Coordinates of C-alpha atoms and ligand atoms in Angstrom, one line a residue:
M204 CA 2.2 -36.7 1.7
T205 CA -0.8 -38.1 3.7
S206 CA -3.9 -36.0 3.5
W207 CA -4.1 -35.0 7.1
L208 CA -0.9 -33.1 6.8
T209 CA -2.4 -30.7 4.4
L210 CA -5.1 -29.6 6.8
P211 CA -4.7 -26.0 7.9
M212 CA -4.0 -27.0 11.5
I213 CA -2.4 -24.8 14.2
N214 CA 0.9 -26.2 15.1
M215 CA 1.1 -25.8 18.8
D216 CA 4.8 -26.6 18.7
R217 CA 5.6 -23.5 16.7
R218 CA 8.6 -21.5 17.9
I219 CA 8.1 -17.9 17.1
L220 CA 10.6 -15.2 17.9
H221 CA 9.5 -11.6 18.3
L222 CA 12.4 -9.1 18.2
D223 CA 12.3 -5.4 19.0
L224 CA 15.3 -3.1 19.2
D225 CA 15.6 -1.2 22.5
A226 CA 15.0 2.6 22.3
F227 CA 15.8 2.3 18.6
F228 CA 16.2 5.9 17.4
V229 CA 18.0 6.9 20.6
S230 CA 20.3 3.9 20.4
V231 CA 21.3 4.7 16.9
E232 CA 22.2 8.2 18.0
Q233 CA 24.2 6.8 20.9
S234 CA 26.1 4.5 18.7
L235 CA 27.0 7.5 16.4
N236 CA 27.9 9.6 19.4
P237 CA 28.9 7.5 22.4
S238 CA 29.0 10.5 24.8
L239 CA 25.2 10.2 24.8
R240 CA 25.2 6.8 26.4
G241 CA 23.8 6.3 29.8
K242 CA 22.0 9.7 29.6
P243 CA 18.4 10.8 29.3
V244 CA 18.1 11.3 25.6
V245 CA 15.1 12.1 23.5
V246 CA 14.7 11.9 19.7
G247 CA 11.9 14.0 18.3
G248 CA 13.0 17.6 18.2
Q249 CA 13.8 20.6 20.3
P250 CA 11.6 21.2 23.3
G251 CA 10.9 24.8 22.2
K252 CA 9.4 23.5 19.0
R253 CA 6.2 21.6 18.5
G254 CA 6.2 17.9 18.2
V255 CA 6.3 14.7 20.2
V256 CA 8.9 12.3 21.7
A257 CA 9.6 9.6 19.0
S258 CA 12.0 7.7 21.2
A259 CA 13.3 8.1 24.7
S260 CA 16.3 6.4 26.3
Y261 CA 15.6 4.2 29.3
E262 CA 17.3 6.8 31.5
A263 CA 14.8 9.4 30.2
R264 CA 11.9 7.0 30.8
A265 CA 12.8 6.9 34.5
F266 CA 11.5 10.5 34.6
G267 CA 8.2 9.4 33.1
L268 CA 9.0 10.2 29.4
Y269 CA 7.4 8.1 26.7
A270 CA 6.9 8.0 23.0
G271 CA 4.1 10.3 21.9
M272 CA 4.5 12.7 24.8
P273 CA 4.6 16.4 23.7
L274 CA 8.2 17.6 23.7
A275 CA 7.2 20.5 26.0
S276 CA 5.9 18.1 28.7
A277 CA 9.0 15.9 28.3
H278 CA 11.2 19.0 28.9
R279 CA 9.2 19.9 32.0
L280 CA 9.6 16.4 33.5
C281 CA 13.3 16.1 32.5
P282 CA 14.9 19.5 31.8
H283 CA 18.4 18.1 31.6
A284 CA 17.5 15.6 28.9
I285 CA 19.4 15.9 25.6
F286 CA 16.9 16.6 22.8
I287 CA 17.9 15.5 19.2
P288 CA 16.0 16.1 16.0
G289 CA 16.8 12.8 14.5
S290 CA 18.2 11.7 11.2
F291 CA 16.0 9.2 9.4
S292 CA 18.6 7.9 7.0
H293 CA 20.7 6.6 9.8
Y294 CA 17.7 4.7 11.2
R295 CA 16.9 3.3 7.9
E296 CA 20.5 2.1 7.5
A297 CA 20.5 0.5 11.0
S298 CA 17.2 -1.2 10.2
A299 CA 18.5 -2.6 7.0
G300 CA 21.5 -4.1 9.0
F301 CA 19.1 -5.6 11.5
F302 CA 17.0 -7.3 8.8
R303 CA 20.2 -8.5 7.0
I304 CA 21.2 -10.3 10.2
L305 CA 17.7 -11.8 10.6
A306 CA 17.7 -13.1 7.1
D307 CA 20.7 -15.3 7.9
Y308 CA 18.3 -17.4 10.1
T309 CA 15.1 -17.8 8.2
P310 CA 13.2 -16.4 5.2
D311 CA 10.1 -16.5 7.4
I312 CA 10.3 -12.9 8.6
E313 CA 7.5 -10.4 9.1
A314 CA 8.6 -6.9 9.7
G315 CA 6.5 -4.9 12.2
G316 CA 8.2 -1.6 11.5
L317 CA 11.8 -0.5 11.2
D318 CA 13.0 -2.1 14.5
E319 CA 10.6 -5.0 15.0
A320 CA 10.1 -8.4 13.5
Y321 CA 8.6 -11.9 13.9
L322 CA 10.5 -14.9 12.9
D323 CA 9.0 -18.4 12.6
V324 CA 11.9 -20.7 13.4
T325 CA 9.9 -23.9 13.8
G326 CA 12.1 -26.7 12.7
L327 CA 15.1 -24.4 13.0
L328 CA 18.3 -24.4 11.1
P329 CA 21.0 -27.1 11.3
G330 CA 23.5 -26.0 13.9
F331 CA 20.9 -24.8 16.5
D332 CA 19.5 -27.1 19.1
S333 CA 17.0 -24.6 20.4
A334 CA 15.2 -21.3 19.5
F335 CA 16.7 -19.9 22.7
H336 CA 20.3 -20.5 21.5
M337 CA 19.4 -18.9 18.1
A338 CA 18.0 -15.9 19.9
Q339 CA 21.2 -15.6 22.0
Q340 CA 23.3 -15.6 18.9
I341 CA 21.1 -13.0 17.2
K342 CA 21.3 -10.8 20.2
H343 CA 25.1 -11.2 20.2
R344 CA 25.4 -10.3 16.5
V345 CA 23.1 -7.3 16.7
R346 CA 25.2 -5.9 19.6
R347 CA 28.6 -6.6 17.9
E348 CA 27.7 -5.7 14.3
L349 CA 25.2 -2.9 14.9
D350 CA 26.1 -1.7 18.4
L351 CA 22.4 -2.0 19.2
I352 CA 20.4 -4.1 21.7
V353 CA 17.5 -6.2 20.8
S354 CA 14.9 -7.7 23.1
V355 CA 13.5 -11.1 22.2
G356 CA 10.5 -13.1 23.2
I357 CA 9.9 -16.7 22.2
A358 CA 6.7 -18.6 22.3
N359 CA 4.3 -20.7 20.2
S360 CA 2.3 -17.7 19.0
K361 CA 2.9 -14.1 17.8
V362 CA 1.0 -12.5 20.6
V363 CA 2.7 -14.3 23.5
A364 CA 6.2 -13.8 21.8
K365 CA 5.5 -10.1 21.5
I366 CA 4.3 -9.8 25.1
A367 CA 7.4 -11.7 26.2
S368 CA 9.9 -9.4 24.3
D369 CA 8.2 -6.4 25.7
L370 CA 8.2 -7.7 29.3
G371 CA 12.0 -8.4 29.1
K372 CA 13.0 -4.9 27.9
P373 CA 15.6 -3.6 28.0
D374 CA 18.0 -6.3 26.8
G375 CA 15.5 -9.0 27.4
L376 CA 15.3 -12.7 26.3
I377 CA 12.3 -14.6 27.6
E378 CA 11.1 -17.9 26.3
V379 CA 7.6 -19.1 27.3
T380 CA 7.7 -22.9 27.1
K381 CA 4.9 -24.9 25.6
G382 CA 2.0 -25.2 28.0
A383 CA 3.1 -22.3 30.2
E384 CA 1.5 -19.6 28.0
R385 CA -1.6 -19.0 30.1
S386 CA 0.1 -19.0 33.5
F387 CA 2.8 -16.6 32.0
L388 CA 0.1 -14.2 30.9
A389 CA -2.3 -14.4 33.8
P390 CA -0.7 -11.9 36.3
L391 CA 0.1 -9.3 33.7
A392 CA -1.8 -6.0 33.5
I393 CA -4.4 -5.8 30.7
G394 CA -2.5 -2.9 29.2
K395 CA 0.3 -5.3 28.2
M396 CA -1.9 -6.9 25.6
P397 CA -1.0 -5.7 22.1
G398 CA -3.9 -3.7 20.8
V399 CA -5.3 -2.7 24.2
G400 CA -5.1 1.1 24.4
E401 CA -6.3 3.5 27.0
K402 CA -9.9 3.2 25.8
T403 CA -10.2 -0.6 25.8
E404 CA -8.3 -0.6 29.1
R405 CA -11.0 1.7 30.7
L406 CA -13.8 -0.4 29.2
M407 CA -12.2 -3.6 30.7
K408 CA -11.7 -1.9 34.1
G409 CA -15.4 -1.1 34.0
L410 CA -16.0 -4.9 33.6
G411 CA -13.7 -5.6 36.6
I412 CA -10.9 -6.8 34.4
A413 CA -7.5 -5.6 35.4
T414 CA -5.2 -8.6 34.4
I415 CA -4.9 -10.8 31.4
G416 CA -5.8 -13.8 33.6
Q417 CA -9.1 -12.1 34.5
L418 CA -9.7 -11.4 30.8
A419 CA -9.1 -15.1 30.0
D420 CA -11.7 -16.0 32.8
T421 CA -14.4 -13.7 31.4
P422 CA -17.1 -15.3 29.3
P423 CA -16.2 -14.4 25.7
A424 CA -19.9 -13.5 25.0
A425 CA -19.6 -10.6 27.5
L426 CA -16.6 -9.3 25.6
K427 CA -18.2 -9.8 22.2
N428 CA -21.1 -7.8 23.4
R429 CA -18.9 -4.8 24.2
L430 CA -16.2 -5.1 21.7
G431 CA -17.5 -7.2 18.9
Q432 CA -15.2 -9.6 17.0
W433 CA -12.2 -7.9 18.6
G434 CA -13.4 -8.9 22.0
E435 CA -13.4 -12.5 21.1
T436 CA -9.9 -12.2 19.6
L437 CA -8.7 -10.6 22.8
H438 CA -10.1 -13.3 24.8
R439 CA -8.4 -16.0 22.8
H440 CA -5.1 -14.1 23.0
A441 CA -5.5 -13.8 26.8
M442 CA -5.7 -17.6 26.8
G443 CA -2.5 -17.7 24.9
I444 CA -4.2 -18.9 21.7
D445 CA -3.2 -17.1 18.5
D446 CA -3.0 -18.9 15.2
R447 CA -1.9 -16.0 13.1
K448 CA 1.0 -16.9 10.8
V449 CA 4.2 -15.1 10.5
E450 CA 3.7 -13.5 7.1
P451 CA 6.4 -11.9 5.0
P452 CA 4.8 -8.6 4.0
G453 CA 2.9 -8.0 0.9
E454 CA 3.8 -5.0 -1.1
A455 CA 3.1 -1.5 0.2
K456 CA -0.5 -0.4 -0.2
S457 CA 0.1 3.3 0.2
I458 CA 2.8 5.8 0.6
S459 CA 2.5 9.1 2.4
R460 CA 4.3 11.9 4.1
E461 CA 3.1 14.5 6.6
T462 CA 4.4 17.2 8.8
T463 CA 3.3 19.4 11.7
F464 CA 4.1 23.1 11.2
A465 CA 6.2 24.9 13.7
A466 CA 3.2 27.3 14.1
D467 CA -0.3 26.9 12.8
T468 CA -0.5 28.7 9.5
L469 CA -3.0 30.0 6.9
E470 CA -0.3 31.4 4.6
E471 CA -1.2 29.9 1.3
G472 CA 2.2 30.1 -0.4
F473 CA 3.9 28.4 2.5
I474 CA 1.2 25.6 2.7
K475 CA 1.4 25.0 -1.0
A476 CA 5.2 24.9 -1.0
T477 CA 5.1 22.3 1.8
L478 CA 2.5 20.3 -0.1
R479 CA 4.8 20.4 -3.1
Y480 CA 7.7 19.2 -1.0
L481 CA 5.8 16.4 0.5
A482 CA 4.4 15.4 -2.9
E483 CA 8.0 15.2 -4.2
R484 CA 8.9 12.9 -1.4
V485 CA 6.0 10.7 -2.1
G486 CA 6.8 10.7 -5.8
A487 CA 10.4 9.8 -5.2
D488 CA 9.3 6.8 -3.0
L489 CA 6.8 5.7 -5.7
R490 CA 9.5 5.7 -8.4
Q491 CA 11.9 3.9 -6.1
H492 CA 9.4 1.1 -5.7
A493 CA 8.6 1.2 -9.4
K494 CA 4.9 1.8 -8.7
R495 CA 2.3 4.2 -10.0
A496 CA -0.7 5.4 -8.0
K497 CA -4.3 5.9 -9.0
C498 CA -5.5 7.7 -5.9
V499 CA -4.3 10.8 -4.0
T500 CA -5.3 11.7 -0.5
I501 CA -4.5 14.8 1.6
K502 CA -4.8 15.1 5.3
V503 CA -5.3 18.4 7.0
R504 CA -5.3 19.0 10.8
F505 CA -6.7 22.3 11.8
S506 CA -5.4 24.2 14.9
D507 CA -8.2 22.8 17.1
F508 CA -7.1 19.3 16.0
E509 CA -10.1 18.7 13.8
T510 CA -8.6 16.4 11.1
I511 CA -10.0 15.8 7.7
T512 CA -8.9 13.9 4.6
R513 CA -9.9 14.5 1.0
Q514 CA -9.3 12.0 -1.7
C515 CA -9.6 11.8 -5.5
A516 CA -8.6 9.5 -8.3
I517 CA -6.3 10.6 -11.0
P518 CA -7.2 9.9 -14.6
E519 CA -4.0 7.9 -15.4
A520 CA -2.0 6.0 -12.8
S521 CA 1.1 8.1 -12.3
D522 CA 4.4 8.4 -10.4
S523 CA 5.1 12.0 -11.2
D524 CA 5.5 14.7 -8.6
Q525 CA 3.6 17.1 -10.7
A526 CA 0.5 14.8 -11.0
I527 CA 0.5 14.1 -7.3
Y528 CA 1.0 17.8 -6.4
E529 CA -1.7 19.0 -8.8
A530 CA -4.2 16.5 -7.4
G531 CA -3.1 17.6 -3.9
L532 CA -3.8 21.2 -4.8
R533 CA -7.3 20.5 -5.9
L534 CA -7.9 18.5 -2.7
L535 CA -6.5 21.4 -0.7
A536 CA -9.0 23.7 -2.3
R537 CA -11.7 21.3 -1.2
A538 CA -10.4 21.2 2.3
F539 CA -10.3 25.0 2.6
H540 CA -13.8 25.2 1.0
Y541 CA -15.0 23.0 3.9
R542 CA -13.2 25.1 6.4
R543 CA -10.8 28.0 6.2
A544 CA -8.8 27.8 9.5
R545 CA -5.2 27.7 10.5
V546 CA -3.5 24.5 9.6
R547 CA -1.5 22.5 12.2
L548 CA -0.6 19.5 10.1
L549 CA -0.5 18.7 6.4
G550 CA 0.0 15.4 4.7
I551 CA -0.3 13.9 1.3
G552 CA -0.4 10.2 0.3
V553 CA -1.1 7.9 -2.6
S554 CA -2.8 4.6 -2.8
S555 CA -4.3 2.1 -5.3
L556 CA -0.7 1.3 -6.4
Q557 CA -0.1 -0.4 -9.6
D558 CA 2.9 -1.9 -11.5
P559 CA 3.8 0.3 -14.4
G560 CA 2.3 -2.2 -16.8
Q561 CA 0.4 0.1 -18.9
Q562 CA 2.5 2.1 -21.3
L563 CA 2.3 5.8 -21.6
H564 CA 0.3 6.9 -24.6
L565 CA 2.8 7.5 -27.4
W566 CA 1.3 10.9 -28.2
D567 CA 1.4 12.1 -24.6
F568 CA 4.5 14.1 -24.8
T569 CA 3.9 16.1 -21.6
D570 CA 3.8 12.9 -19.5
E571 CA 6.9 11.6 -21.3
K572 CA 8.7 14.8 -20.6
A573 CA 7.7 14.9 -16.9
A574 CA 8.8 11.3 -16.5
R575 CA 12.2 12.0 -17.9
L576 CA 12.6 15.1 -15.7
N577 CA 11.6 13.1 -12.6
R578 CA 14.2 10.4 -13.4
T579 CA 16.9 13.0 -13.8
V580 CA 16.0 14.7 -10.6
D581 CA 16.0 11.4 -8.7
Q582 CA 19.5 10.7 -10.0
L583 CA 20.8 14.0 -9.0
R584 CA 19.2 13.9 -5.6
K585 CA 20.6 10.5 -4.9
K586 CA 24.1 11.9 -5.6
Y587 CA 23.8 15.3 -4.0
G588 CA 21.0 15.1 -1.5
F589 CA 17.3 15.6 -1.7
T590 CA 17.3 19.4 -1.2
S591 CA 20.1 19.9 -3.8
I592 CA 17.3 20.3 -6.3
Q593 CA 14.6 22.9 -5.7
T594 CA 11.5 23.2 -7.7
G595 CA 10.1 26.7 -8.1
Q596 CA 7.5 26.0 -5.4
T597 CA 9.7 24.6 -2.7
R598 CA 12.5 27.1 -2.9
R599 CA 10.9 29.3 -0.3
L600 CA 11.0 26.5 2.2
K601 CA 14.7 27.0 2.5
E602 CA 14.1 30.0 4.7
D603 CA 11.9 28.0 7.0
Y604 CA 13.6 24.7 7.3
P605 CA 17.3 23.8 7.8
D606 CA 18.7 21.0 5.7
S607 CA 19.0 17.8 7.7
P608 CA 22.7 17.0 8.3
D609 CA 22.7 14.1 6.0
R610 CA 21.1 16.2 3.3
D611 CA 18.3 13.6 3.1
G612 CA 15.6 16.3 3.1
Y613 CA 14.5 19.2 5.1
R614 CA 14.6 18.8 8.8
L615 CA 10.9 19.2 9.4
H616 CA 9.5 19.8 12.8
T617 CA 8.3 16.2 13.2
P618 CA 11.1 14.3 11.6
S619 CA 10.0 10.9 12.7
L620 CA 6.6 11.2 11.2
S621 CA 7.7 12.7 7.9
R622 CA 9.4 9.7 6.5
Ligands
TTP752 P1 9.3 1.4 19.5 O1 9.9 0.0 19.3 O2 7.9 1.4 19.9 O3 10.1 2.2 20.6 P2 11.7 2.2 20.9 O4 12.4 1.3 20.0 O5 12.1 3.6 20.9 O6 11.7 1.7 22.4 P3 11.5 0.2 23.0 O7 11.2 -0.7 21.8 O8 12.7 -0.1 23.7 O9 10.3 0.4 23.9 O10 9.4 2.2 18.2 C1 10.6 2.1 17.3 C2 11.0 3.4 16.8 O11 9.9 4.0 16.1 C3 11.3 4.5 17.9 O12 12.7 4.4 18.3 C4 10.9 5.7 17.2 C5 9.9 5.4 16.2 N1 8.6 5.8 16.8 C6 8.0 7.1 16.4 O13 8.6 7.8 15.6 N2 6.9 7.5 17.0 C7 6.2 6.8 17.9 O14 5.1 7.2 18.4 C8 6.7 5.5 18.3 C9 6.0 4.6 19.3 C10 7.9 5.1 17.7
MG753 MG1 11.9 -0.7 19.8

């Protein structure tokens, strides 16, 4: 190999696909229950309950509904919409099917969530004369095999491919040919840029920037002034320049679960039971990934939306529900010491994940026993459903939460966020 080939150059001839399933949660529900097709459908929960829209069908979006909107507002705008709580295990299954299809085309896959991926297909596979034809085939297979619709954008960079897939929705397929990146982006509203939220948009408007073309024409120094490094990056992206690679994900850095309560609460028994349940979900995830955690964090949102986190290290990296819960309890005490007010949302997570390299101390029988118990519980739950096993602390939740239909856990009030 000649030496210049080894330089880390940007290949301007890359072909990158960005794929994103249309109205993912809703579409899975529609494939399970075809009578929902063609109707305004919302996944997220019942409008009388608290929570937000996780996914809205395109028919519902016509009424102004969008992800993140409170269910109550969604109901006001579109009272005849069909509201569904959602069943995460079905979405996970559909997602696995989606990624199985993608894996037939390249190992260069970067998942951007359950329903979103980048593929680097530069060089392609034998049998395809263009990235466009490959995308057509993927769309066809996703429709036939999964009964879902995927929108695809193709370009020489991640940012342009993502904007293209978004622009084509629903059922889109847009390729931005080499050299056309900047003219493709120029007329688009600044809000179409990934990473530009309401706040940045307002700031840009203040600078007289409404379109991506105007952003590209703004001196980068002016942007750096206001937005720092991020401003420079945005400017490059606006010019269609983005050398980020498609990177298959590293391993998970943290695992967490959280839920919003149906009504703000200060009832200690209930809060602790919920904490225990969430800790068990986190522990089960940890064990499934064969990881141990060194650090536990809780998140508490009070009724006025003030949100705090408290974090601590645990003496031995652990994957046990008990250890996570006990650390969580201590952190909860700290949170209440800071402020004793009604709680709107509670979450617990672990980080500093390690492989279970270090052995348990041989004399540490309590750890050994706990580990055995957790393994048995995992096996039973796999067979009979998560809520088939109740620990003393979580039993009382049965009165408050119905089982999810797939017995994959309690149906919390914010199902999409309590994965
Ligand atoms: P998105 O791809 O952002 O949304 P979508 O697939 O419903 O619609 P489209 O891509 O056609 O615009 O998110 C994928 C899924 O992730 C979505 O179906 C539900 C879930 N989700 C949430 O749970 N909460 C959220 O705030 C968002 C944005 C998505
Ligand atoms: Mg989507």
